[in-house]
Coordinates of C-alpha atoms (C1' of nucleotides) in Angstrom, one line a residue:
Chain Z
X11 CA 223.4 39.9 -10.5
X12 CA 223.3 36.9 -8.1
X13 CA 221.9 33.4 -8.8
X14 CA 220.0 33.4 -5.8
X15 CA 218.4 37.0 -5.7
X16 CA 217.1 35.9 -9.3
X17 CA 213.3 34.0 -9.9
X18 CA 215.2 31.3 -12.0
X19 CA 212.7 28.0 -11.4
X20 CA 215.0 25.4 -13.5
X21 CA 213.6 22.3 -14.4
X22 CA 215.3 19.1 -14.1
X23 CA 211.9 17.1 -16.4
X24 CA 210.6 18.9 -19.6
X25 CA 207.5 19.6 -19.0
X26 CA 205.1 17.3 -21.5
X27 CA 203.2 19.0 -23.3
X28 CA 206.4 20.7 -24.6
X29 CA 207.5 19.8 -27.7
X30 CA 210.2 22.1 -30.4
X31 CA 213.5 22.1 -28.7
X32 CA 213.0 25.7 -27.9
X33 CA 209.1 25.1 -25.4
X34 CA 211.0 22.4 -24.3
X35 CA 214.8 24.8 -23.1
X36 CA 212.1 27.8 -22.5
X37 CA 210.3 25.7 -19.9
X38 CA 213.3 23.7 -18.4
X39 CA 215.9 26.8 -18.0
X40 CA 213.4 28.6 -15.9
X41 CA 213.1 31.8 -19.5
X42 CA 209.0 31.1 -19.4
X43 CA 205.6 29.8 -18.3
X44 CA 202.7 28.6 -19.8
X45 CA 199.0 31.1 -18.4
X46 CA 197.3 29.8 -21.0
X47 CA 196.8 28.0 -24.5
X48 CA 199.4 30.6 -26.9
X49 CA 199.8 33.3 -23.3
X50 CA 202.9 33.4 -22.0
X51 CA 205.2 35.1 -19.3
X52 CA 208.1 36.3 -19.6
X53 CA 210.0 35.2 -16.4
X54 CA 213.6 37.4 -15.9
X55 CA 215.7 35.7 -17.9
X56 CA 213.1 35.9 -20.5
X57 CA 213.2 39.7 -20.4
X58 CA 216.0 40.1 -20.5
X59 CA 216.4 37.5 -23.5
X60 CA 213.2 40.1 -25.5
X61 CA 214.9 43.7 -24.0
X62 CA 218.5 42.2 -25.6
X63 CA 216.2 42.1 -28.7
X64 CA 214.3 45.2 -28.7
X65 CA 217.4 47.3 -27.5
X66 CA 218.6 46.0 -31.2
X67 CA 215.6 46.7 -33.5
X68 CA 215.8 50.2 -31.9
X69 CA 219.3 50.0 -33.0
X70 CA 218.6 49.4 -36.6
X71 CA 215.3 51.0 -36.4
X72 CA 216.6 54.7 -35.5
X73 CA 220.0 54.5 -38.2
X74 CA 216.8 54.5 -41.2
X75 CA 215.0 56.6 -39.7
X76 CA 212.6 54.9 -38.0
X77 CA 210.7 56.9 -34.8
X78 CA 209.5 55.0 -32.3
X79 CA 206.4 55.7 -31.2
X80 CA 203.3 54.1 -29.1
X81 CA 200.4 53.2 -30.7
X82 CA 197.0 52.0 -28.8
X83 CA 195.9 48.1 -28.1
X84 CA 192.4 49.0 -27.7
X85 CA 191.0 50.1 -31.4
X86 CA 187.0 51.4 -31.2
X87 CA 185.8 49.4 -34.2
X88 CA 185.5 52.2 -36.9
X89 CA 189.2 52.7 -38.2
X90 CA 189.2 48.6 -38.7
X91 CA 185.6 49.1 -40.4
X92 CA 186.6 51.7 -43.0
X93 CA 189.5 49.4 -44.8
X94 CA 186.4 46.6 -44.5
X95 CA 188.9 44.3 -42.0
X96 CA 186.1 44.9 -39.4
X97 CA 184.6 42.2 -41.8
X98 CA 187.0 40.8 -43.4
X99 CA 188.9 39.2 -40.6
X100 CA 187.4 36.5 -38.8
X101 CA 187.4 35.4 -35.5
X102 CA 191.1 35.6 -35.5
X103 CA 190.6 39.8 -34.5
X104 CA 189.7 39.1 -30.5
X105 CA 186.2 42.1 -30.3
X106 CA 184.3 43.7 -27.3
X107 CA 182.1 46.5 -26.2
X108 CA 182.5 49.1 -24.5
X109 CA 180.1 50.2 -21.7
X110 CA 178.4 52.1 -24.2
X111 CA 178.0 49.6 -26.2
X112 CA 180.8 50.7 -28.9
X113 CA 182.3 47.4 -31.1
X114 CA 186.0 47.7 -30.4
X115 CA 188.3 45.8 -30.6
X116 CA 192.5 44.6 -29.8
X117 CA 194.8 45.4 -32.2
X118 CA 196.4 41.6 -34.0
X119 CA 198.4 45.1 -36.2
X120 CA 198.6 48.6 -36.3
X121 CA 197.7 49.5 -40.5
X122 CA 194.5 50.8 -39.6
X123 CA 195.7 53.1 -36.3
X124 CA 198.8 54.5 -38.0
X125 CA 197.4 55.3 -41.5
X126 CA 194.7 57.1 -39.1
X127 CA 198.0 59.2 -37.4
X128 CA 198.6 60.2 -40.7
X129 CA 195.5 61.4 -42.5
X130 CA 195.5 63.5 -39.4
X131 CA 199.1 65.0 -39.8
X132 CA 200.6 64.8 -42.4
X133 CA 198.9 66.6 -45.3
X134 CA 202.4 68.0 -47.6
X135 CA 204.2 66.2 -49.2
X136 CA 206.9 68.7 -47.7
X137 CA 205.7 66.3 -44.3
X138 CA 206.9 63.2 -46.6
X139 CA 207.8 61.0 -46.0
X140 CA 207.4 59.9 -42.2
X141 CA 208.9 56.5 -41.1
X142 CA 206.5 55.0 -37.6
X143 CA 207.6 52.1 -35.4
X144 CA 206.6 50.5 -32.0
X145 CA 207.8 47.3 -30.7
X146 CA 204.4 46.4 -29.0
X147 CA 201.8 44.1 -28.0
X148 CA 199.3 42.5 -30.7
X149 CA 196.3 39.8 -30.0
X150 CA 195.7 37.1 -32.3
X151 CA 192.8 35.1 -31.5
X152 CA 194.4 32.1 -32.9
X153 CA 192.6 28.6 -34.5
X154 CA 195.6 26.9 -33.7
X155 CA 198.5 29.1 -30.5
X156 CA 201.5 25.9 -30.9
X157 CA 205.2 25.4 -30.3
X158 CA 205.3 27.7 -27.2
X159 CA 206.0 31.2 -28.2
X160 CA 206.5 30.3 -31.9
X161 CA 202.5 31.1 -32.4
X162 CA 200.7 33.0 -29.4
X163 CA 197.4 34.6 -29.0
X164 CA 199.6 37.4 -27.2
X165 CA 202.6 38.7 -28.8
X166 CA 204.5 41.9 -29.4
X167 CA 206.4 43.0 -32.4
X168 CA 208.4 45.4 -33.1
X169 CA 206.3 46.9 -36.5
X170 CA 207.1 50.0 -38.3
X171 CA 205.4 52.1 -41.6
X172 CA 206.6 54.2 -44.2
X173 CA 204.6 57.1 -45.8
X174 CA 205.6 59.1 -48.8
X175 CA 204.3 60.3 -51.9
X176 CA 205.8 57.9 -54.9
X177 CA 206.7 54.8 -55.9
X178 CA 210.1 55.1 -55.3
X179 CA 209.4 56.4 -52.1
X180 CA 209.4 53.0 -51.2
X181 CA 211.0 51.9 -53.0
X182 CA 214.0 53.4 -50.6
X183 CA 211.8 52.9 -47.6
X184 CA 211.4 48.5 -48.3
X185 CA 215.0 49.0 -48.8
X186 CA 216.4 50.3 -46.3
X187 CA 214.0 47.7 -44.2
X188 CA 215.3 45.3 -46.7
X189 CA 219.0 46.2 -45.1
X190 CA 218.0 47.1 -41.4
X191 CA 216.0 43.3 -41.4
X192 CA 219.6 41.3 -42.6
X193 CA 221.3 43.7 -39.8
X194 CA 218.9 42.6 -36.7
X195 CA 219.1 39.2 -37.7
X196 CA 223.0 38.9 -38.5
X197 CA 223.8 40.8 -35.2
X198 CA 220.8 38.6 -33.3
X199 CA 223.3 35.3 -34.1
X200 CA 220.6 34.0 -36.6
X201 CA 220.9 31.8 -40.3
X202 CA 218.5 33.2 -42.2
X203 CA 217.2 34.0 -45.7
X204 CA 215.3 36.3 -47.0
X205 CA 212.3 34.6 -49.8
X206 CA 209.3 36.7 -51.6
X207 CA 205.8 35.5 -49.8
X208 CA 202.3 36.0 -50.4
X209 CA 200.6 39.1 -49.3
X210 CA 197.7 37.6 -48.5
X211 CA 196.1 39.8 -47.0
X212 CA 197.7 42.5 -46.3
X213 CA 197.4 43.6 -49.7
X214 CA 200.3 44.6 -51.8
X215 CA 202.3 43.6 -54.5
X216 CA 205.7 43.4 -52.6
X217 CA 205.7 41.3 -49.7
X218 CA 208.7 39.3 -48.4
X219 CA 209.9 37.0 -45.3
X220 CA 212.9 37.1 -43.4
X221 CA 212.6 32.9 -42.9
X222 CA 215.0 31.0 -39.8
X223 CA 215.5 27.8 -41.2
X224 CA 214.4 24.9 -38.4
X225 CA 212.5 22.0 -37.7
X226 CA 209.6 23.4 -35.6
X227 CA 209.4 26.3 -38.3
X228 CA 205.6 26.3 -40.0
X229 CA 206.5 27.4 -43.2
X230 CA 208.5 25.5 -45.8
X231 CA 211.3 27.2 -48.5
X232 CA 211.4 26.9 -51.5
X233 CA 215.7 27.9 -52.2
X234 CA 218.1 27.5 -55.3
X235 CA 221.9 27.5 -54.6
X236 CA 222.9 28.4 -57.6
X237 CA 221.1 31.7 -58.4
X238 CA 220.2 33.0 -55.0
X239 CA 215.9 31.7 -56.1
X240 CA 213.8 31.7 -53.1
X241 CA 210.3 31.8 -51.6
X242 CA 207.6 30.3 -49.8
X243 CA 206.4 27.9 -51.5
X244 CA 203.1 28.8 -50.7
X245 CA 204.2 30.8 -54.6
X246 CA 207.1 29.6 -55.1
X247 CA 207.5 28.5 -58.8
X248 CA 209.5 24.9 -60.0
X249 CA 210.2 23.0 -63.1
X250 CA 209.1 19.1 -62.5
X251 CA 212.4 17.3 -62.7
X252 CA 212.6 16.1 -66.3
X253 CA 212.0 12.2 -67.2
X254 CA 212.3 10.7 -70.5
X255 CA 209.5 9.8 -72.6
X256 CA 208.9 6.7 -74.6
X257 CA 206.7 6.3 -77.7
X258 CA 203.7 4.9 -76.8
X259 CA 200.9 4.5 -79.4
X260 CA 197.7 6.0 -77.7
X261 CA 196.2 2.5 -76.6
X262 CA 193.7 1.4 -72.9
X263 CA 195.0 -0.9 -70.9
X264 CA 193.2 -2.7 -68.6
X265 CA 193.2 -1.9 -65.0
X266 CA 190.3 -3.4 -63.4
X267 CA 189.8 -1.7 -59.9
X268 CA 193.2 0.4 -59.5
X269 CA 191.9 4.1 -59.0
X270 CA 195.4 6.5 -57.4
X271 CA 198.5 7.1 -59.4
X272 CA 200.5 4.9 -57.2
X273 CA 197.9 1.8 -57.2
X274 CA 198.7 2.2 -61.6
X275 CA 201.4 3.0 -61.3
X276 CA 202.4 -0.3 -59.3
X277 CA 200.1 -2.5 -61.4
X278 CA 201.9 -1.3 -64.9
X279 CA 205.4 -0.5 -63.2
X280 CA 205.7 3.2 -64.4
X281 CA 207.4 5.5 -62.2
X282 CA 204.2 8.0 -61.0
X283 CA 205.6 10.9 -63.8
X284 CA 204.5 9.7 -66.3
X285 CA 201.0 10.3 -65.3
X286 CA 197.9 13.4 -65.6
X287 CA 196.5 13.0 -62.0
X288 CA 192.8 14.8 -63.1
X289 CA 191.6 16.7 -59.9
X290 CA 188.4 18.0 -60.5
X291 CA 187.5 20.8 -58.3
X292 CA 183.5 23.4 -58.0
X293 CA 185.0 26.4 -58.3
X294 CA 182.3 29.4 -58.4
X295 CA 180.2 26.0 -58.9
X296 CA 181.3 26.1 -62.1
X297 CA 183.6 22.7 -62.7
X298 CA 187.1 23.2 -63.3
X299 CA 190.0 19.7 -64.4
X300 CA 192.9 21.0 -62.8
X301 CA 196.2 18.8 -64.2
X302 CA 198.9 17.7 -62.3
X303 CA 201.6 15.2 -62.9
X304 CA 201.5 12.6 -61.4
X305 CA 204.6 13.0 -58.8
X306 CA 203.7 16.7 -58.4
X307 CA 201.5 17.3 -56.1
X308 CA 198.3 20.5 -56.6
X309 CA 199.4 23.5 -55.3
X310 CA 195.4 24.7 -54.1
X311 CA 196.6 28.6 -53.4
X312 CA 198.9 28.9 -56.7
X313 CA 194.8 27.2 -58.4
X314 CA 192.7 30.2 -56.7
X315 CA 194.5 33.1 -57.9
X316 CA 193.5 31.2 -61.4
X317 CA 189.6 30.3 -61.1
X318 CA 189.3 31.8 -57.6
X319 CA 188.3 31.0 -54.5
X320 CA 187.7 26.4 -55.4
X321 CA 186.8 23.4 -52.7
X322 CA 187.3 19.4 -54.5
X323 CA 185.0 18.4 -55.7
X324 CA 182.5 14.9 -55.0
X325 CA 182.4 11.8 -55.7
X326 CA 178.9 11.7 -57.3
X327 CA 179.5 15.2 -58.6
X328 CA 182.6 14.2 -60.4
X329 CA 180.3 10.7 -61.7
X330 CA 177.7 12.8 -63.0
X331 CA 179.5 16.4 -64.5
X332 CA 182.8 14.0 -66.1
X333 CA 180.4 10.6 -66.7
X334 CA 182.6 8.6 -65.1
X335 CA 183.3 7.6 -61.4
X336 CA 186.8 9.5 -59.8
X337 CA 189.8 7.2 -60.4
X338 CA 189.4 6.6 -64.5
X339 CA 188.9 10.0 -65.5
X340 CA 190.6 11.4 -67.6
X341 CA 191.5 15.4 -69.7
X342 CA 190.7 13.5 -73.1
X343 CA 187.4 15.4 -73.5
X344 CA 186.3 16.8 -71.7
X345 CA 183.6 20.2 -71.8
X346 CA 185.4 21.1 -68.6
X347 CA 187.9 24.2 -68.2
X348 CA 191.2 22.3 -68.0
X349 CA 193.6 24.0 -66.0
X350 CA 197.0 22.3 -66.5
X351 CA 200.4 22.2 -64.9
X352 CA 203.2 24.1 -67.5
X353 CA 205.5 20.5 -67.1
X354 CA 202.2 18.9 -68.4
X355 CA 203.4 20.3 -72.0
X356 CA 205.6 18.2 -73.4
X357 CA 206.1 13.6 -73.2
X358 CA 203.7 11.0 -73.6
X359 CA 201.4 10.1 -71.1
X360 CA 199.1 8.2 -68.5
X361 CA 196.0 8.8 -67.1
X362 CA 192.3 8.2 -66.7
X363 CA 190.5 6.4 -70.1
X364 CA 186.5 7.7 -69.4
X365 CA 185.9 4.5 -69.5
X366 CA 185.0 2.2 -65.6
X367 CA 188.4 0.5 -64.7
X368 CA 189.9 1.5 -68.0
X369 CA 193.6 4.1 -68.1
X370 CA 194.9 5.6 -71.4
X371 CA 198.7 5.1 -72.1
X372 CA 200.3 7.5 -75.3
X373 CA 198.0 10.6 -74.1
X374 CA 199.2 13.2 -76.0
X375 CA 199.0 17.4 -74.7
X376 CA 197.9 19.3 -77.1
X377 CA 196.9 16.6 -79.2
X378 CA 195.2 14.0 -77.0
X379 CA 193.3 17.5 -75.0
X380 CA 194.0 21.0 -75.2
X381 CA 194.6 23.3 -71.9
X382 CA 195.2 26.8 -70.4
X383 CA 199.1 25.8 -68.8
X384 CA 199.4 27.7 -65.7
X385 CA 202.3 26.8 -63.0
X386 CA 200.0 24.9 -60.6
X387 CA 202.4 21.7 -58.2
X388 CA 204.1 22.9 -55.5
X389 CA 207.5 23.1 -55.3
X390 CA 209.3 19.7 -53.3
X391 CA 212.8 19.0 -53.5
X392 CA 214.5 17.6 -55.9
X393 CA 212.5 20.4 -58.7
X394 CA 214.8 22.4 -60.8
X395 CA 214.7 26.1 -60.2
X396 CA 212.5 27.6 -62.9
X397 CA 215.5 30.5 -63.0
X398 CA 218.1 28.7 -64.1
X399 CA 217.8 24.4 -64.1
X400 CA 219.8 24.3 -60.9
X401 CA 217.9 22.2 -57.8
X402 CA 216.0 23.3 -55.8
X403 CA 216.1 22.6 -52.0
X404 CA 213.3 22.6 -49.1
X405 CA 214.0 24.2 -46.7
X406 CA 211.4 24.3 -42.9
X407 CA 211.5 28.3 -41.7
X408 CA 210.4 30.1 -38.9
X409 CA 208.6 33.6 -39.9
X410 CA 211.0 35.8 -38.6
X411 CA 211.0 39.4 -40.2
X412 CA 208.4 40.4 -42.9
X413 CA 208.6 43.5 -45.2
X414 CA 205.3 44.5 -47.5
X415 CA 204.9 47.7 -50.2
X416 CA 200.8 48.4 -49.3
X417 CA 200.7 51.2 -51.8
X418 CA 197.7 52.6 -50.7
X419 CA 195.6 50.0 -49.3
X420 CA 194.3 51.9 -46.4
X421 CA 195.8 55.8 -47.3
X422 CA 192.6 55.6 -49.8
X423 CA 189.7 54.5 -47.2
X424 CA 191.6 55.9 -44.6
X425 CA 191.9 59.6 -46.3
X426 CA 196.2 59.9 -45.9
X427 CA 196.6 61.6 -48.4
X428 CA 199.1 64.9 -48.6
X429 CA 199.1 68.0 -51.9
X430 CA 201.8 67.3 -54.1
X431 CA 203.8 70.0 -55.5
X432 CA 201.9 71.1 -57.9
X433 CA 198.8 71.2 -55.2
X434 CA 196.5 68.1 -56.0
X435 CA 195.5 66.0 -53.6
X436 CA 197.1 62.0 -53.8
X437 CA 197.3 59.5 -51.8
X438 CA 200.1 58.4 -49.4
X439 CA 202.2 55.1 -50.9
X440 CA 202.8 52.6 -47.4
X441 CA 204.8 50.0 -46.7
X442 CA 204.6 47.8 -43.8
X443 CA 207.9 45.5 -42.0
X444 CA 207.3 43.8 -38.9
X445 CA 209.3 41.2 -36.5
X446 CA 208.7 38.6 -33.6
X447 CA 211.4 39.5 -30.8
X448 CA 210.4 36.4 -29.1
X449 CA 210.2 34.0 -32.6
X450 CA 214.2 35.7 -32.5
X451 CA 214.4 34.3 -29.1
X452 CA 213.2 30.7 -30.0
X453 CA 214.7 31.0 -33.5
X454 CA 218.2 31.2 -31.2
X455 CA 217.3 28.8 -29.7
X456 CA 216.3 26.0 -31.7
X457 CA 219.6 27.3 -33.8
X458 CA 222.1 26.1 -31.0
X459 CA 221.3 24.1 -28.6
X460 CA 222.8 20.8 -28.0
X461 CA 221.8 17.9 -25.4
X462 CA 222.4 20.3 -21.8
X463 CA 220.3 22.9 -22.8
X464 CA 220.8 26.6 -25.0
X465 CA 224.2 28.3 -26.5
X466 CA 222.7 32.0 -26.8
X467 CA 224.8 34.0 -29.2
X468 CA 226.4 36.8 -27.5
X469 CA 224.3 39.2 -28.3
X470 CA 221.0 38.3 -27.4
X471 CA 222.3 36.3 -24.2
X472 CA 219.9 37.5 -21.4
X473 CA 224.0 38.0 -19.7
X474 CA 227.4 38.1 -20.5
X475 CA 228.8 36.0 -18.4
X476 CA 228.5 33.2 -15.6
X477 CA 231.0 32.7 -12.6
X478 CA 230.1 29.2 -10.9
X479 CA 232.1 29.7 -6.7
X480 CA 231.7 26.5 -7.5
X481 CA 232.0 26.2 -3.0
X482 CA 230.5 28.3 -1.4
X483 CA 231.2 28.1 1.4
X484 CA 235.0 27.7 0.9
X485 CA 235.9 31.3 1.4
X486 CA 238.7 32.2 -0.4
X487 CA 236.4 31.3 -3.0
X488 CA 233.8 33.7 -2.7
X489 CA 236.0 36.1 -1.8
X490 CA 237.4 35.8 -5.1
X491 CA 233.8 35.4 -6.6
X492 CA 232.7 38.2 -5.7
X493 CA 235.7 41.2 -6.6
X494 CA 235.1 39.4 -10.1
X495 CA 232.1 39.5 -10.5
X496 CA 232.4 43.8 -8.5
X497 CA 235.0 43.5 -11.1
X498 CA 232.8 42.6 -14.0
X499 CA 230.5 44.9 -13.1
X500 CA 232.8 47.3 -13.6
X501 CA 233.3 47.5 -17.2
X502 CA 229.9 47.6 -17.9
X503 CA 229.6 43.6 -18.7
X504 CA 226.5 42.4 -17.0
X505 CA 227.4 39.1 -14.3
X506 CA 225.4 36.5 -13.4
X507 CA 226.6 35.0 -10.1
X508 CA 225.4 31.9 -9.4
X509 CA 225.9 31.8 -5.8
X510 CA 223.5 29.7 -3.9
X511 CA 224.7 27.4 -1.8
X512 CA 224.0 24.4 -4.4
X513 CA 226.3 21.7 -5.1
X514 CA 229.3 21.8 -8.6
X515 CA 226.7 19.8 -10.5
X516 CA 223.4 21.0 -10.0
X517 CA 225.9 24.7 -11.1
X518 CA 226.9 22.9 -13.9
X519 CA 224.0 21.2 -15.3
X520 CA 222.2 24.6 -14.9
X521 CA 224.7 26.6 -16.4
X522 CA 224.7 25.1 -19.2
X523 CA 220.7 25.6 -19.6
X524 CA 220.6 28.1 -18.7
X525 CA 223.1 28.7 -21.8
X526 CA 225.1 32.0 -21.2
X527 CA 228.1 32.4 -22.8
X528 CA 230.8 32.7 -20.9
X529 CA 230.9 30.8 -17.7
X530 CA 233.9 31.3 -15.2
X531 CA 234.6 28.4 -12.7
X532 CA 236.4 29.2 -9.5
X533 CA 237.0 25.7 -8.1
X534 CA 238.7 25.7 -5.0
X535 CA 241.9 23.9 -6.2
X536 CA 242.5 25.8 -9.3
X537 CA 241.7 29.0 -6.8
X538 CA 244.9 27.8 -4.0
X539 CA 247.2 28.7 -7.8
X540 CA 245.6 31.9 -8.7
X541 CA 243.8 30.3 -11.6
X542 CA 240.2 30.2 -12.8
X543 CA 238.4 28.9 -15.7
X544 CA 237.0 30.5 -17.7
X545 CA 234.7 28.4 -20.1
X546 CA 232.8 28.1 -23.9
X547 CA 229.6 26.7 -23.6
X548 CA 229.3 25.6 -27.0
X549 CA 232.8 24.4 -27.5
X550 CA 233.1 23.2 -23.7
X551 CA 236.0 24.0 -24.3
X552 CA 237.8 25.2 -20.3
X553 CA 241.4 27.5 -20.5
X554 CA 242.8 28.5 -17.2
X555 CA 243.7 31.6 -16.5
X556 CA 245.1 33.6 -13.2
X557 CA 242.7 36.1 -11.2
X558 CA 244.0 39.1 -11.8
X559 CA 244.3 38.6 -15.7
X560 CA 240.3 37.0 -15.9
X561 CA 238.4 40.9 -16.5
X562 CA 241.9 41.8 -19.1
X563 CA 240.9 38.7 -21.2
X564 CA 236.8 38.5 -20.8
X565 CA 237.2 42.0 -22.1
Chain D
rC941 C1' 186.3 23.9 -37.3
rG942 C1' 187.6 18.3 -38.8
rG943 C1' 190.8 13.8 -36.4
rG944 C1' 194.4 12.3 -32.5
rG945 C1' 196.1 11.3 -27.5
rC946 C1' 195.8 13.5 -22.4
rG947 C1' 193.9 16.0 -17.6
rU948 C1' 195.8 11.8 -10.6
rA949 C1' 201.0 16.2 -5.4
rG950 C1' 205.1 21.5 -8.0
rC951 C1' 206.9 18.5 -12.4
rG952 C1' 207.4 13.1 -14.7
rC953 C1' 204.0 9.4 -14.0
rA954 C1' 201.6 4.1 -12.3
rG955 C1' 196.5 3.2 -10.6
rU956 C1' 191.0 3.5 -14.3
rU957 C1' 190.6 -3.1 -18.2
rU958 C1' 188.4 -5.9 -13.3
rG959 C1' 185.0 -0.9 -8.6
rG960 C1' 186.8 -1.9 -2.3
rU961 C1' 191.2 3.4 3.4
rA962 C1' 195.3 7.6 -3.4
rG963 C1' 200.5 5.6 -4.4
rC964 C1' 206.1 6.1 -7.0
rG965 C1' 210.4 9.1 -8.1
rC966 C1' 212.0 14.2 -7.9
rA967 C1' 211.6 18.6 -6.4
rC968 C1' 210.7 20.7 -0.9
rA969 C1' 211.2 21.0 4.9
rC970 C1' 213.9 19.1 8.9
rG971 C1' 218.7 16.2 11.0
rG972 C1' 223.5 14.4 9.4
rU973 C1' 226.4 12.4 6.2
rU974 C1' 228.8 14.2 1.7
rC975 C1' 231.1 18.4 -1.9
rG976 C1' 233.7 19.7 -9.4
rG977 C1' 228.4 17.4 -13.8
rG978 C1' 221.5 17.4 -11.6
rA979 C1' 224.8 12.6 -3.6
rC980 C1' 223.1 10.0 0.2
rC981 C1' 219.9 8.0 4.9
rG982 C1' 216.1 8.8 8.3
rU983 C1' 212.3 12.6 9.5
rG984 C1' 207.9 15.2 7.7
rG985 C1' 204.2 18.3 4.7
rG986 C1' 201.6 18.7 0.4
rG987 C1' 195.8 15.3 -3.7
rU988 C1' 188.0 18.3 -3.4
rC989 C1' 192.2 12.2 -8.8
rG990 C1' 190.0 19.0 -14.5
rA991 C1' 184.7 20.3 -13.4
rA992 C1' 179.1 18.6 -13.0
rG993 C1' 175.7 15.3 -13.2
rG994 C1' 173.6 10.3 -12.4
rU995 C1' 175.0 4.4 -11.8
rU996 C1' 175.9 1.6 -6.5
rC997 C1' 176.2 0.0 0.3
rA998 C1' 181.1 1.6 -2.4
rA999 C1' 184.2 6.1 -8.4
rA1000 C1' 190.4 8.8 -9.9
rU1001 C1' 188.1 4.0 -11.9
rC1002 C1' 181.2 2.7 -14.9
rC1003 C1' 177.9 6.8 -16.9
rU1004 C1' 176.5 11.4 -18.9
rU1005 C1' 177.7 16.6 -20.2
rU1006 C1' 181.3 19.7 -20.1
rC1007 C1' 186.9 22.1 -19.0
rG1008 C1' 191.0 22.9 -20.7
rC1009 C1' 195.7 22.0 -22.6
rC1010 C1' 198.5 18.6 -26.0
rC1011 C1' 199.6 16.7 -31.9
rC1012 C1' 198.6 16.1 -37.4
rG1013 C1' 195.5 18.8 -40.4
rA1014 C1' 192.2 22.7 -42.0
rC1015 C1' 193.2 28.6 -40.6
rC1016 C1' 196.5 32.4 -41.1
rA1017 C1' 199.0 40.0 -40.2

RNA sequence: CGGGGCGUAGCGCAGUUUGGUAGCGCACACGGUUCGGGACCGUGGGGUCGAAGGUUCAAAUCCUUUCGCCCCGACCA
């Protein structure tokens, strides 16, 4: 296509409210414009990229036997009420009423509607398995839209759903999707990890996320290079690094006005790892004392899985319940339930002495206090892998896809059932699988850029080739450019030709910004010798090629 | 929802402290020169200063309310 006929509004300067690299470049290079918080317009280049990504998605979905369908975005409340999510989900769901006053909502995902369809159409084990997918808009009233297209209130998602007669079938579809996702992300040129994840409100027991490493990401992932263990830190297990213990005898130490681990650590000249951090929380009106090592953080979600919903205790509550000011509390002789991080099982520690301005040194777990042992700390860089003992590293990632084993969470309430070989009625076993195309695009930019702009992976670039006729007033330049343009198009190559009457510098700058992987540069001097330059956007290396050879070299 | 920041031309910003005719750069239009890494000279168009109310002879500037956007946190199919 011709640059002069396309809306490609490049910006010399980045709008002030863009922070993430992908956001800045998508705006500057004219891929998207923002309508409001979390609402984006995709301009021609941006839409072409999404089309490319969606084409890959479709191919790989079809390859595993998934059938494309399309579901409404506007949903009646009843279906969501039947699964309970109408009430479970809060402000994140857009709700409205139709003209008759009927409750409706905008779809944030499609488990309910897909299951509704399955309940109508699937009757026999002979109808199974089924796998349905769509590439459809989702709406979520996000608490905090951010980072350009990475977290928006309206976005397109490829979501697929599997329906099976038994667990083996689900496992098969789950693995087929995992395999397809690997191919998809690889084809889109992304670095990514498949990690264990927390199913959250989706329900179900098993889920994995596909994570593209990037500093713009919102998630953190723990990775083991040795054994391949990888998990979202929301549930990642780890073993804090070992420390050498001193054979302290139990004694109380005067620590005037030293309350935090850091303060006492500095005062006693002992590393934080020798301390036990005691945190009082209130779970359903029952106090629970949580213990983690001084150099670790308490992981709220892990604790929630053991004691349920809870909140931190207030200062006055600490005094009331434990009889000592926060800052000097320790696990010894406490009547409350104590949950301690497993790594504290061995060793000799320092903690509050349960006495104002005193800490106790030489605390031996098991002897000086007892507790229930669980992994309740947040995995951090340098911790050891719980599987193999190698060092874990923590990386920030963008979640680009996820897969869930749903089981019968949706099929039971929506009565999606079938008759098995014996004529007995059973709920369909389901899985759901999502991918965010705009996140793939953003992640690709985050992972592939330089100071001048985007460097698209070939597979998802808006065009294959950009032709730069540097001087549009030179008739030979124009003539050869037109010929190359047509010849390449005839070969099925997607070409963008910068036919604007702009100075060479402008064309170079815009071409680098836009990031089409290969540039064909037509300069007058080279053309007089029958040569053009073919330049690689990533390496910036250019080679001179005879005009007649271009089509052959490119294709 | 809590904390912080910002709303002045399409974009980036100054002006607000100390009230007194709304500015700069880029972009845009026209003329000329230039033409392989965001050219130069000249001329010109473009603003309810986010909105509403108030104080004042006079408000971008002071006061009140409100809306929007960004960042950190909480939250998160």
